[in-house]
N, C-alpha and C. Protein backbone atom coordinates (compact mmCIF):
# COMPACT_ATOMS: atom_id res chain seq x y z
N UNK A 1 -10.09 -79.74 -19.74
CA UNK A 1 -10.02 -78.78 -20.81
C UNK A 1 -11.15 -78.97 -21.83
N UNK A 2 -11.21 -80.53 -22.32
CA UNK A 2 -12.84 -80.32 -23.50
C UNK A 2 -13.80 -80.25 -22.72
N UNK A 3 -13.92 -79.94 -21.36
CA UNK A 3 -15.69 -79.92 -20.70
C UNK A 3 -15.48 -78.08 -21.20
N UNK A 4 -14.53 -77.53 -20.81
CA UNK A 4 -14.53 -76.14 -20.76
C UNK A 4 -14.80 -75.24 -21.96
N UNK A 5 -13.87 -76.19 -22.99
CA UNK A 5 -14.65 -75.56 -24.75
C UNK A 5 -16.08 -75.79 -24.71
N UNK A 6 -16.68 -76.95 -24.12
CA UNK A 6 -18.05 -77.16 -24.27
C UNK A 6 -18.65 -76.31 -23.87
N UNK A 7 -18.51 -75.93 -22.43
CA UNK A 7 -19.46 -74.52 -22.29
C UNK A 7 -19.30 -73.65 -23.10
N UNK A 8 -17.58 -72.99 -23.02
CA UNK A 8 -17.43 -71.54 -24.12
C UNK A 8 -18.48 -72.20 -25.05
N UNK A 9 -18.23 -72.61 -25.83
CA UNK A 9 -18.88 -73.39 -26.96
C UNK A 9 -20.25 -73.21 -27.20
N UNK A 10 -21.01 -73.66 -26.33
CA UNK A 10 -22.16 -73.83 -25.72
C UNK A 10 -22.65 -72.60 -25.53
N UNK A 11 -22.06 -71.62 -25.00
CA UNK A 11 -22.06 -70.32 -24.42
C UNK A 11 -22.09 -69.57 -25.59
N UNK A 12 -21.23 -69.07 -26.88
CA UNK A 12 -21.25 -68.41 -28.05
C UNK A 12 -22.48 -69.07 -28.88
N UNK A 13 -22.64 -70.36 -28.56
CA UNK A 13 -23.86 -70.56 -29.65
C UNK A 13 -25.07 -69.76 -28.77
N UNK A 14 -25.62 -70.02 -27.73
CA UNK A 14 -26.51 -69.64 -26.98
C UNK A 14 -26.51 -67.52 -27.34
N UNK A 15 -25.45 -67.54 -27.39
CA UNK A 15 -25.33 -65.56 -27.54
C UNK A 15 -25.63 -65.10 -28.85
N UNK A 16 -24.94 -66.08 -30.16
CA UNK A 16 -25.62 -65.42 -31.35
C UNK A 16 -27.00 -66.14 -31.61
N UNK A 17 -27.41 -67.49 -31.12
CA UNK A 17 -29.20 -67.47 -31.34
C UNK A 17 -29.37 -66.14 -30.55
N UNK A 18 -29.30 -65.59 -29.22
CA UNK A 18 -30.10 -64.76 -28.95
C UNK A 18 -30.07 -63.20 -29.51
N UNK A 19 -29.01 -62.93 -30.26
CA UNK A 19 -28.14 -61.88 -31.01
C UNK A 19 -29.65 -62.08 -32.11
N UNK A 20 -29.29 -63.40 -33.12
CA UNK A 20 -30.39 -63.48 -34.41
C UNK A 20 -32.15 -63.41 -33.67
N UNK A 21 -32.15 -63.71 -32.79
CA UNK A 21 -33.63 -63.48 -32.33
C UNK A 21 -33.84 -62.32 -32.03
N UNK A 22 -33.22 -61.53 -31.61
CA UNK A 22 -33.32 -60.44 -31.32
C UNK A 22 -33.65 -59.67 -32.04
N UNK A 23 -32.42 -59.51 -32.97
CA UNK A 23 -32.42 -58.72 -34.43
C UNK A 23 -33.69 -58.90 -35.21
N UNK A 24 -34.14 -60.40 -35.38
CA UNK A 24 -35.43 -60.89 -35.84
C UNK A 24 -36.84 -59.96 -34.99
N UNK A 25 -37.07 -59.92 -34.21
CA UNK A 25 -37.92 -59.18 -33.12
C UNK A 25 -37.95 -57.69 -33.36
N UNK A 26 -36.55 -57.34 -33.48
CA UNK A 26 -36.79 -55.84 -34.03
C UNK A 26 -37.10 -55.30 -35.52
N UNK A 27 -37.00 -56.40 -35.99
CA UNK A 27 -37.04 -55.55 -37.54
C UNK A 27 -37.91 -56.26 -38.34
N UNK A 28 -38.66 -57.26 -37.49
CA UNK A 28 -39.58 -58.23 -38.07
C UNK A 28 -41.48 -56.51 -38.43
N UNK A 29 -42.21 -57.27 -39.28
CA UNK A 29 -43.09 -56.35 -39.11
C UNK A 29 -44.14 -56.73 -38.04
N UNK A 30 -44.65 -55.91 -37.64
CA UNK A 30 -46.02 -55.77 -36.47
C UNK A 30 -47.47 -55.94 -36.81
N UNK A 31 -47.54 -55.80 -38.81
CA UNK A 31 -49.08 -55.91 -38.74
C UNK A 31 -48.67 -56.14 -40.33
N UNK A 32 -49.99 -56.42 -40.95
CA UNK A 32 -49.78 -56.95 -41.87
C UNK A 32 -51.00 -55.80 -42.74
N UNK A 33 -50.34 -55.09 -43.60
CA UNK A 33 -51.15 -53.78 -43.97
C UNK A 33 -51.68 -54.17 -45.68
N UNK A 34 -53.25 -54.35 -45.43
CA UNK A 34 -53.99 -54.57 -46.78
C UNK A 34 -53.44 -53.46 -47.94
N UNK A 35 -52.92 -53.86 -49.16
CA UNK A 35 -52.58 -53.15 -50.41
C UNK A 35 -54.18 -52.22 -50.59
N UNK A 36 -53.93 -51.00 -50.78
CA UNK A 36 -55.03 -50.61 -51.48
C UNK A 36 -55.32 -50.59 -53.16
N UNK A 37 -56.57 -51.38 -53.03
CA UNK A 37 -56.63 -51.30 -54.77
C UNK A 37 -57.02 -50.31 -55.41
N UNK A 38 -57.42 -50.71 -56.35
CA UNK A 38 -57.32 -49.81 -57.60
C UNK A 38 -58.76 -48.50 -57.36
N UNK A 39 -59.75 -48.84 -56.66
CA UNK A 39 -61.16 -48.15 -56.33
C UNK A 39 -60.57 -47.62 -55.02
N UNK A 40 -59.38 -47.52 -54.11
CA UNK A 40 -58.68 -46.69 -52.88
C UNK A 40 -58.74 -45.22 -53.60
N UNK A 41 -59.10 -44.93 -52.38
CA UNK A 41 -59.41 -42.51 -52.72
C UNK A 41 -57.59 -42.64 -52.61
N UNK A 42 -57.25 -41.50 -53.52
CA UNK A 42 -55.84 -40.89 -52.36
C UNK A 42 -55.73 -41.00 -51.08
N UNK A 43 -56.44 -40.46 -50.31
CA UNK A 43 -56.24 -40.06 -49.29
C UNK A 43 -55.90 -42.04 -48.65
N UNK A 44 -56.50 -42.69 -49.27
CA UNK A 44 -56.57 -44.07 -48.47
C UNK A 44 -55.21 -44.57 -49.36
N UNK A 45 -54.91 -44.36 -49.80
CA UNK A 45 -53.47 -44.73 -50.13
C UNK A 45 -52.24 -44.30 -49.07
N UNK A 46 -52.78 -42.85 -49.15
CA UNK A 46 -51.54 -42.41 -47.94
C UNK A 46 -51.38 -42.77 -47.05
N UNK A 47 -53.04 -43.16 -46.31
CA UNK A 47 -53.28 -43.62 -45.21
C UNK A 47 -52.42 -45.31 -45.12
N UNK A 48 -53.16 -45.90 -45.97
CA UNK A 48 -52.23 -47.09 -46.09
C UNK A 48 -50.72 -47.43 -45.84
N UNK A 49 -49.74 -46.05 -46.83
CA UNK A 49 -49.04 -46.05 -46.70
C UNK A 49 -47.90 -45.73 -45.18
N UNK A 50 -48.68 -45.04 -44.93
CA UNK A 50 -48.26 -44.31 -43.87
C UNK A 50 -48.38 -45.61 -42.57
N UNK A 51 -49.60 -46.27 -42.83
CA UNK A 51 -49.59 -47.49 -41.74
C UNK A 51 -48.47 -48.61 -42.11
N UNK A 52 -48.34 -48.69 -43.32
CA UNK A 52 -47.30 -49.81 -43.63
C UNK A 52 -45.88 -49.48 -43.14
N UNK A 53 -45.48 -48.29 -43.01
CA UNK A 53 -44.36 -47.94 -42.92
C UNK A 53 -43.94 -48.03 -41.27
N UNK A 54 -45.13 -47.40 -40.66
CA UNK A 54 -45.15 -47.51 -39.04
C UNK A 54 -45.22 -48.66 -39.05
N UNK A 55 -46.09 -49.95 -39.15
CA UNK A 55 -46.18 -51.15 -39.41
C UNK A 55 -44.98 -51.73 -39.29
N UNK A 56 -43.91 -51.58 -40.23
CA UNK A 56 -42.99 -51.77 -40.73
C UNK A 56 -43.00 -53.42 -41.77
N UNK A 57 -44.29 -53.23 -42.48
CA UNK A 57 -44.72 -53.87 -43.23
C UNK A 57 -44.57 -53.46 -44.32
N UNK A 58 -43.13 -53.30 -45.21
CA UNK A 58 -42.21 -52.53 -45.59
C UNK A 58 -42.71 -53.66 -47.60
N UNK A 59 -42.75 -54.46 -46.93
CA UNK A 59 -43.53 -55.32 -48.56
C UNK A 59 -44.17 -54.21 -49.11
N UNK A 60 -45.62 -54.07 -48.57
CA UNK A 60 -46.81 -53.11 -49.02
C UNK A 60 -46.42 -52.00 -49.08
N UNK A 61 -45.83 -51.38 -47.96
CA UNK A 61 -45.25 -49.88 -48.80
C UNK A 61 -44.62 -50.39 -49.89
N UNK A 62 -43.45 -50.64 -50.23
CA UNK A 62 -42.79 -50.63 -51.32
C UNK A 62 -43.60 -51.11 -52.39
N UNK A 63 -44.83 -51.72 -52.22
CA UNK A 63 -46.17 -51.75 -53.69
C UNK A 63 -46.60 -50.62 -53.93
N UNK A 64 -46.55 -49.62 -53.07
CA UNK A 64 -47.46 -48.58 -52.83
C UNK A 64 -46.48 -47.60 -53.58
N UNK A 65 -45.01 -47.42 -53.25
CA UNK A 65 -44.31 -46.71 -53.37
C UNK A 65 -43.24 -46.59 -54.81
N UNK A 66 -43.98 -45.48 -55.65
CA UNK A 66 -43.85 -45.55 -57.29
C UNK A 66 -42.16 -45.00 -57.26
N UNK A 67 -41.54 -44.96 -56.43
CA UNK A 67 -40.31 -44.27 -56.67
C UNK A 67 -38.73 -45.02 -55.95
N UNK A 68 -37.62 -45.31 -56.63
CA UNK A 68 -36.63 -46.09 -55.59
C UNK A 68 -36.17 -45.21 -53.90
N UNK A 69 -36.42 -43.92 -54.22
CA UNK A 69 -36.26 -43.46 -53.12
C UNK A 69 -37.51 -43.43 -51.41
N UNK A 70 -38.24 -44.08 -51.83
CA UNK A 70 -39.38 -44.30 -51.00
C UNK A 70 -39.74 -45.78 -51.04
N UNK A 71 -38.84 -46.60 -51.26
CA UNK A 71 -38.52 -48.03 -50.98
C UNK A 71 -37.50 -48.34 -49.93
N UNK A 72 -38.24 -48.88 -48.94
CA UNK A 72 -37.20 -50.13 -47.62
C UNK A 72 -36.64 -51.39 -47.65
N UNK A 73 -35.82 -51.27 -47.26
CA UNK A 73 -35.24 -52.59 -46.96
C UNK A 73 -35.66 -53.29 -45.82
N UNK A 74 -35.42 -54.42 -44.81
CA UNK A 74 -35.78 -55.20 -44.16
C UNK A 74 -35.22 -54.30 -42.56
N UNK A 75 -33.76 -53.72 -43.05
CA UNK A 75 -33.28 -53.28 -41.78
C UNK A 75 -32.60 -52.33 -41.45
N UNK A 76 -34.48 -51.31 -42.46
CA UNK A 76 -33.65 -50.18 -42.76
C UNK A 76 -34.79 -49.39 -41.48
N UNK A 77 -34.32 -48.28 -41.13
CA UNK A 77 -34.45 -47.28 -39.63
C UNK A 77 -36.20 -46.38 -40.33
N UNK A 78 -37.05 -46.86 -40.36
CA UNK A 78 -38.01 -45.95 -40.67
C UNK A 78 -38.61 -45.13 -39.69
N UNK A 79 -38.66 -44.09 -39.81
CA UNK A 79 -39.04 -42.84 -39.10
C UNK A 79 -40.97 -43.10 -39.02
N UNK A 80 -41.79 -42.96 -38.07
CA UNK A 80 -42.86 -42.98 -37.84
C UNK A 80 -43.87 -41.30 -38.18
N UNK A 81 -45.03 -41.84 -38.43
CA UNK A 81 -46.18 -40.66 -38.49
C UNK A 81 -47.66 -41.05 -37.85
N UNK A 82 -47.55 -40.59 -36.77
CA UNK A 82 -49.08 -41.08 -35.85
C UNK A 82 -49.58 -39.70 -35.53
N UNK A 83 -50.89 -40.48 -35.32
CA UNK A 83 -51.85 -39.70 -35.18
C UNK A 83 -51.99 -38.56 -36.41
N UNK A 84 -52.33 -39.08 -37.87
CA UNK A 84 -52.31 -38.34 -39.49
C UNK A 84 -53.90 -37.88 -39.72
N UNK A 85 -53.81 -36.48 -39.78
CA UNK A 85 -55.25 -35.95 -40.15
C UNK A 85 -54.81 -35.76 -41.59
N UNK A 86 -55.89 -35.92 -42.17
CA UNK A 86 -55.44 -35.65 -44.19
C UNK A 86 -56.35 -34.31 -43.64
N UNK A 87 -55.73 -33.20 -44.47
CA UNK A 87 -56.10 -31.94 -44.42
C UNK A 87 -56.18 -31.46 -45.96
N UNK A 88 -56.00 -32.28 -46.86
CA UNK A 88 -56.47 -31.97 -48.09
C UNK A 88 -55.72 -32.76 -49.34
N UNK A 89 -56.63 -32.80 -50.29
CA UNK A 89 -56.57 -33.73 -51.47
C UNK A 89 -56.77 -32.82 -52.19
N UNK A 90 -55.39 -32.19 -53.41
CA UNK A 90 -56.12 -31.22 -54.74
C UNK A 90 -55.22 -32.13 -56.08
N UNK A 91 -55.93 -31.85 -57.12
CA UNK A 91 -55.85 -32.79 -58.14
C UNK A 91 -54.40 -31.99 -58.52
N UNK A 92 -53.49 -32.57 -59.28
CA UNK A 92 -52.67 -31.92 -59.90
C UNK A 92 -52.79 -32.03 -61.40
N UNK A 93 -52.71 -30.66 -61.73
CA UNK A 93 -53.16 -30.06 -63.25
C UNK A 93 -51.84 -29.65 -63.69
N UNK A 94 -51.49 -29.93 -64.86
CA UNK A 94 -50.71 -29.20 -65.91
C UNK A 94 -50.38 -27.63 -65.99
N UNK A 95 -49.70 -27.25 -65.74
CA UNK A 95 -49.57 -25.33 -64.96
C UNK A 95 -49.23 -24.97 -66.65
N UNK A 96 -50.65 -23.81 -66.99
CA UNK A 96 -50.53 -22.71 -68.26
C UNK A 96 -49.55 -22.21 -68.30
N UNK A 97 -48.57 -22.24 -67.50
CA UNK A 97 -47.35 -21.48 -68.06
C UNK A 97 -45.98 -22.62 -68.36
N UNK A 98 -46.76 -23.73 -68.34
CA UNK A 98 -45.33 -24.45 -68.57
C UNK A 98 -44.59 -25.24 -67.96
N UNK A 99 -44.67 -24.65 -67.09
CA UNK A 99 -43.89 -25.31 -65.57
C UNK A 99 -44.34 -26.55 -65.12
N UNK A 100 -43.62 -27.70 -64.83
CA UNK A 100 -43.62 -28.74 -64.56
C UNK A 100 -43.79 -29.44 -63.21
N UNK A 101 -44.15 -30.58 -62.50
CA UNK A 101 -44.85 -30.61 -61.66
C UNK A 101 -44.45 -32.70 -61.45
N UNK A 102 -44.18 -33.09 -60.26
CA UNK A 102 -43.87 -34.52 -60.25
C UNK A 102 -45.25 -35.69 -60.69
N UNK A 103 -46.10 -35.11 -60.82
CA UNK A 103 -47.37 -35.50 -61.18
C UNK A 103 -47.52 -35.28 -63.24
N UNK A 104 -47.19 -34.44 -63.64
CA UNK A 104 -47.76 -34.14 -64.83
C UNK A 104 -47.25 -35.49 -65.97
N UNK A 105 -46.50 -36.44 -66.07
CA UNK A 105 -46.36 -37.61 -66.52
C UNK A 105 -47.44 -38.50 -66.44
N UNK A 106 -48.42 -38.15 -65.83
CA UNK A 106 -49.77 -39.30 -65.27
C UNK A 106 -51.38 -38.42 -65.71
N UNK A 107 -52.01 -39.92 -65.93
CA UNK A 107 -53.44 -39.47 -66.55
C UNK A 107 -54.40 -38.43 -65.40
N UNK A 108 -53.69 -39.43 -63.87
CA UNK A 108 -53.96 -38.99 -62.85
C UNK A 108 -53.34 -38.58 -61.61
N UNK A 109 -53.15 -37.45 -60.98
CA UNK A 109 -52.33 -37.29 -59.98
C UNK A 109 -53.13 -36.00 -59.10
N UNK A 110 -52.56 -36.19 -58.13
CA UNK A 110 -53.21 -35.98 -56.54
C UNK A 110 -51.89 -35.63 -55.72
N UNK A 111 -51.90 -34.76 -55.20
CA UNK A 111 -51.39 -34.39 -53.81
C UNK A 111 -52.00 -34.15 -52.57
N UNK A 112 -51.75 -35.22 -51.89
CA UNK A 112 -52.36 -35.41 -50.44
C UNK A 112 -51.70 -34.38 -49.26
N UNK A 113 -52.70 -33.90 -48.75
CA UNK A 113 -51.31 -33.06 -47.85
C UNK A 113 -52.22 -33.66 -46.16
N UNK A 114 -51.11 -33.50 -45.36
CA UNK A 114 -51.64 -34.23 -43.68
C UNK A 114 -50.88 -33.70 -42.75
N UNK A 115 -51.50 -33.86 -41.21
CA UNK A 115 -50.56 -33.24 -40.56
C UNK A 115 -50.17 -34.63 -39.69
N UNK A 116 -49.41 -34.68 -38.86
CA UNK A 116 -49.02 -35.97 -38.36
C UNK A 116 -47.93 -35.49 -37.18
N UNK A 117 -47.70 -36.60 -36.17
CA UNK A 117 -46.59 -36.24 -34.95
C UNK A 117 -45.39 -37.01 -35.60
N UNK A 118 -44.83 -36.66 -36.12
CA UNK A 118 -43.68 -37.58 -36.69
C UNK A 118 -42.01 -37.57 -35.79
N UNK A 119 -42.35 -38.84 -35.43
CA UNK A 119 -40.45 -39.13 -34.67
C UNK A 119 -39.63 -40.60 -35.64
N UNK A 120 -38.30 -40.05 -35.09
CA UNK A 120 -37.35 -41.46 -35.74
C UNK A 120 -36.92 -40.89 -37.12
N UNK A 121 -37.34 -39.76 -37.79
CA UNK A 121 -36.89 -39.52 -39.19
C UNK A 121 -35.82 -38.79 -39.32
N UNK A 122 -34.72 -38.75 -40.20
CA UNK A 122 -33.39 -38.08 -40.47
C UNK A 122 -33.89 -37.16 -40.52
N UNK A 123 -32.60 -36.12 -40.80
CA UNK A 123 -32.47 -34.49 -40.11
C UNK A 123 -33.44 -33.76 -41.34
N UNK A 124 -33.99 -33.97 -42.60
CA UNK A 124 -34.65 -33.20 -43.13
C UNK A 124 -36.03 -33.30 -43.49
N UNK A 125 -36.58 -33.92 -42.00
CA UNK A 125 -37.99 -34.18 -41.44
C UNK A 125 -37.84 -32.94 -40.54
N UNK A 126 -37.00 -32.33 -40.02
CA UNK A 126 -37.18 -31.38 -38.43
C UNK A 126 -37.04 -31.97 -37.19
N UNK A 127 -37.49 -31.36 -36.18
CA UNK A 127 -37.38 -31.85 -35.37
C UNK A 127 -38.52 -32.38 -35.22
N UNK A 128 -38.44 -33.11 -34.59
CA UNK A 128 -39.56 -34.61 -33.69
C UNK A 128 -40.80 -33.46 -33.38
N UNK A 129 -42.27 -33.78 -33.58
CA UNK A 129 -42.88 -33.27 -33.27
C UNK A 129 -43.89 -33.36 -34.54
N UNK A 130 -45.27 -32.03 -34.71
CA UNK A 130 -45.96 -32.10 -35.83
C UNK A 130 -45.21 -31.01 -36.72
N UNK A 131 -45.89 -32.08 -37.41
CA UNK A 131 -45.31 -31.78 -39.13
C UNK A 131 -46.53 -31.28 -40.17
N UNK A 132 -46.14 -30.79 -41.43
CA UNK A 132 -47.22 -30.73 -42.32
C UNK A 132 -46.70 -31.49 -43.15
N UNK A 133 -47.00 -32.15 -44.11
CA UNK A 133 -46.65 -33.02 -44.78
C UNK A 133 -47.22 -33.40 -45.87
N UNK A 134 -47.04 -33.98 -47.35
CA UNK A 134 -47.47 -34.39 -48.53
C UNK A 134 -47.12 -35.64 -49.11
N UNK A 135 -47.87 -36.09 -49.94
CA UNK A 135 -47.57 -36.92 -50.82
C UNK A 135 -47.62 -37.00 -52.33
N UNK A 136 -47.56 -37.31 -52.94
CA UNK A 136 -48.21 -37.66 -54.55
C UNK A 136 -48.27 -38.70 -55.20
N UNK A 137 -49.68 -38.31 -55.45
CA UNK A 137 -49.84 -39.87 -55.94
C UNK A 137 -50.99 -40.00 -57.10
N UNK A 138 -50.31 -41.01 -57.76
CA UNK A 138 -50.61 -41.20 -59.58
C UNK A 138 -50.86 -42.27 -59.84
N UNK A 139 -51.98 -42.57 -61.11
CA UNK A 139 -51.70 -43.82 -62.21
C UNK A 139 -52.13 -43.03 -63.23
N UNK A 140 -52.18 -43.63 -64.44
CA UNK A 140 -52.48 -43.81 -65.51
C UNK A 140 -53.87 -44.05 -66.05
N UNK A 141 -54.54 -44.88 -65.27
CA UNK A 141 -56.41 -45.19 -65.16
C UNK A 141 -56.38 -45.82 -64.35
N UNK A 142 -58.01 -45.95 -64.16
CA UNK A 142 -58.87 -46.55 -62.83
C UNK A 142 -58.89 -47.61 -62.67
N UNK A 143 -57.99 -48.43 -63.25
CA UNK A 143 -58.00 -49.85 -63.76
C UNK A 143 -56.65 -50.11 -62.85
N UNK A 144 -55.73 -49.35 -62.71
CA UNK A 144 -54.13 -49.80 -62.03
C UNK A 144 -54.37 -48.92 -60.63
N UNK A 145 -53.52 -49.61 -59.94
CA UNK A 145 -53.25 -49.28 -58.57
C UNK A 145 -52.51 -47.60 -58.55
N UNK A 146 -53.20 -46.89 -57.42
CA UNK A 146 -51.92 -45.99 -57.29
C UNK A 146 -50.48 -45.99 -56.90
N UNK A 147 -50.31 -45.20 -56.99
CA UNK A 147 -48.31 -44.82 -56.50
C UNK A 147 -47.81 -43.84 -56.21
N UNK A 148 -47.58 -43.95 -54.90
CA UNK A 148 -46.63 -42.64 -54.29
C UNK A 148 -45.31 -41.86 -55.20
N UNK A 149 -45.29 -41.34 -55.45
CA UNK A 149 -44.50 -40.83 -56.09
C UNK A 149 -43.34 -39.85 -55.79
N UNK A 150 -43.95 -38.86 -54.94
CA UNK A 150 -42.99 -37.31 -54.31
C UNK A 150 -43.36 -37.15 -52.87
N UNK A 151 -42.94 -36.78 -52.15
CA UNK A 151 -42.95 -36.15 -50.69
C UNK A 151 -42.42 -35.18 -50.20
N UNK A 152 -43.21 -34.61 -49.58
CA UNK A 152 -42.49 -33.02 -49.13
C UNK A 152 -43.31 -32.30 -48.31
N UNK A 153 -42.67 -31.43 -47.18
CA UNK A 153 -44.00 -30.50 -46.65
C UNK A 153 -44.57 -29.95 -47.15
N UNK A 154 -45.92 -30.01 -46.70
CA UNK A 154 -47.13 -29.51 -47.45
C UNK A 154 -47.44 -27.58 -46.98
């Protein structure tokens, strides 16, 4: 009877190391994605961002990412964007009539817009396939890093 706990025994330890390695393997990151500083165009922010996230080098996005809703956790399901053409960078200005804008709080702000094959993202990405897509992104001066801020199709 105690040789037989030894295996079971033996046997459950052997299943959750390979359970925690596993889990470790999948949700560990794949690359290690340089922060862009403070002299990064927009467009190399998004770019950045967009690699950190596929990456799943989820640190650097979340530097990148000025908002709690565009912050990851370790083992959280991120949806991918490959193969990203930036199809345009326009400054965002203060609208003469008033109207407000997720950018107008900042000295500086930018909306990046891209197209990309995007799979893995919840239901109000679309379906799997290309997308048009945006970002925004702000500081204050040329001196601080940017920050993602808003997202949405472009």
């Amino acid at each position: 009877m105690p040789r037989a706990r030894l295996v079971w025994g033996t046997a459950l330890v052997a299943v959750v190391v390979a359970v925690a390695v596993g889990v470790f393997l999948v949700v560990r990151p794949t690359a290690d994605v340089a922060d862009p500083g403070p002299s990064a165009t927009p467009e190399q922010v998004v770019r950045a961002y967009v690699d950190a996230v596929n990456a799943r080098d989820f640190a650097t996005a979340n530097r990148i990412a000025g908002v709690e809703h565009m912050r990851y956790s370790r083992f959280d399901r991120a949806g991918r964007f490959d193969d990203l053409t930036i199809t345009g960078a326009d400054r965002i200005t203060r609208a003469s009539d008033g109207s407000r804008s997720s950018g107008d709080d900042y000295a500086q702000a930018w909306h990046v817009r891209f197209t990309a094959r995007q799979s893995g993202h919840d239901i109000s990405m679309g379906p799997e396939g290309t997308i048009q897509w945006g970002y925004v992104v702000v500081r204050n001066s040329g001196a601080q890093p940017w920050r993602i801020i808003d997202a949405g199709h472009a």
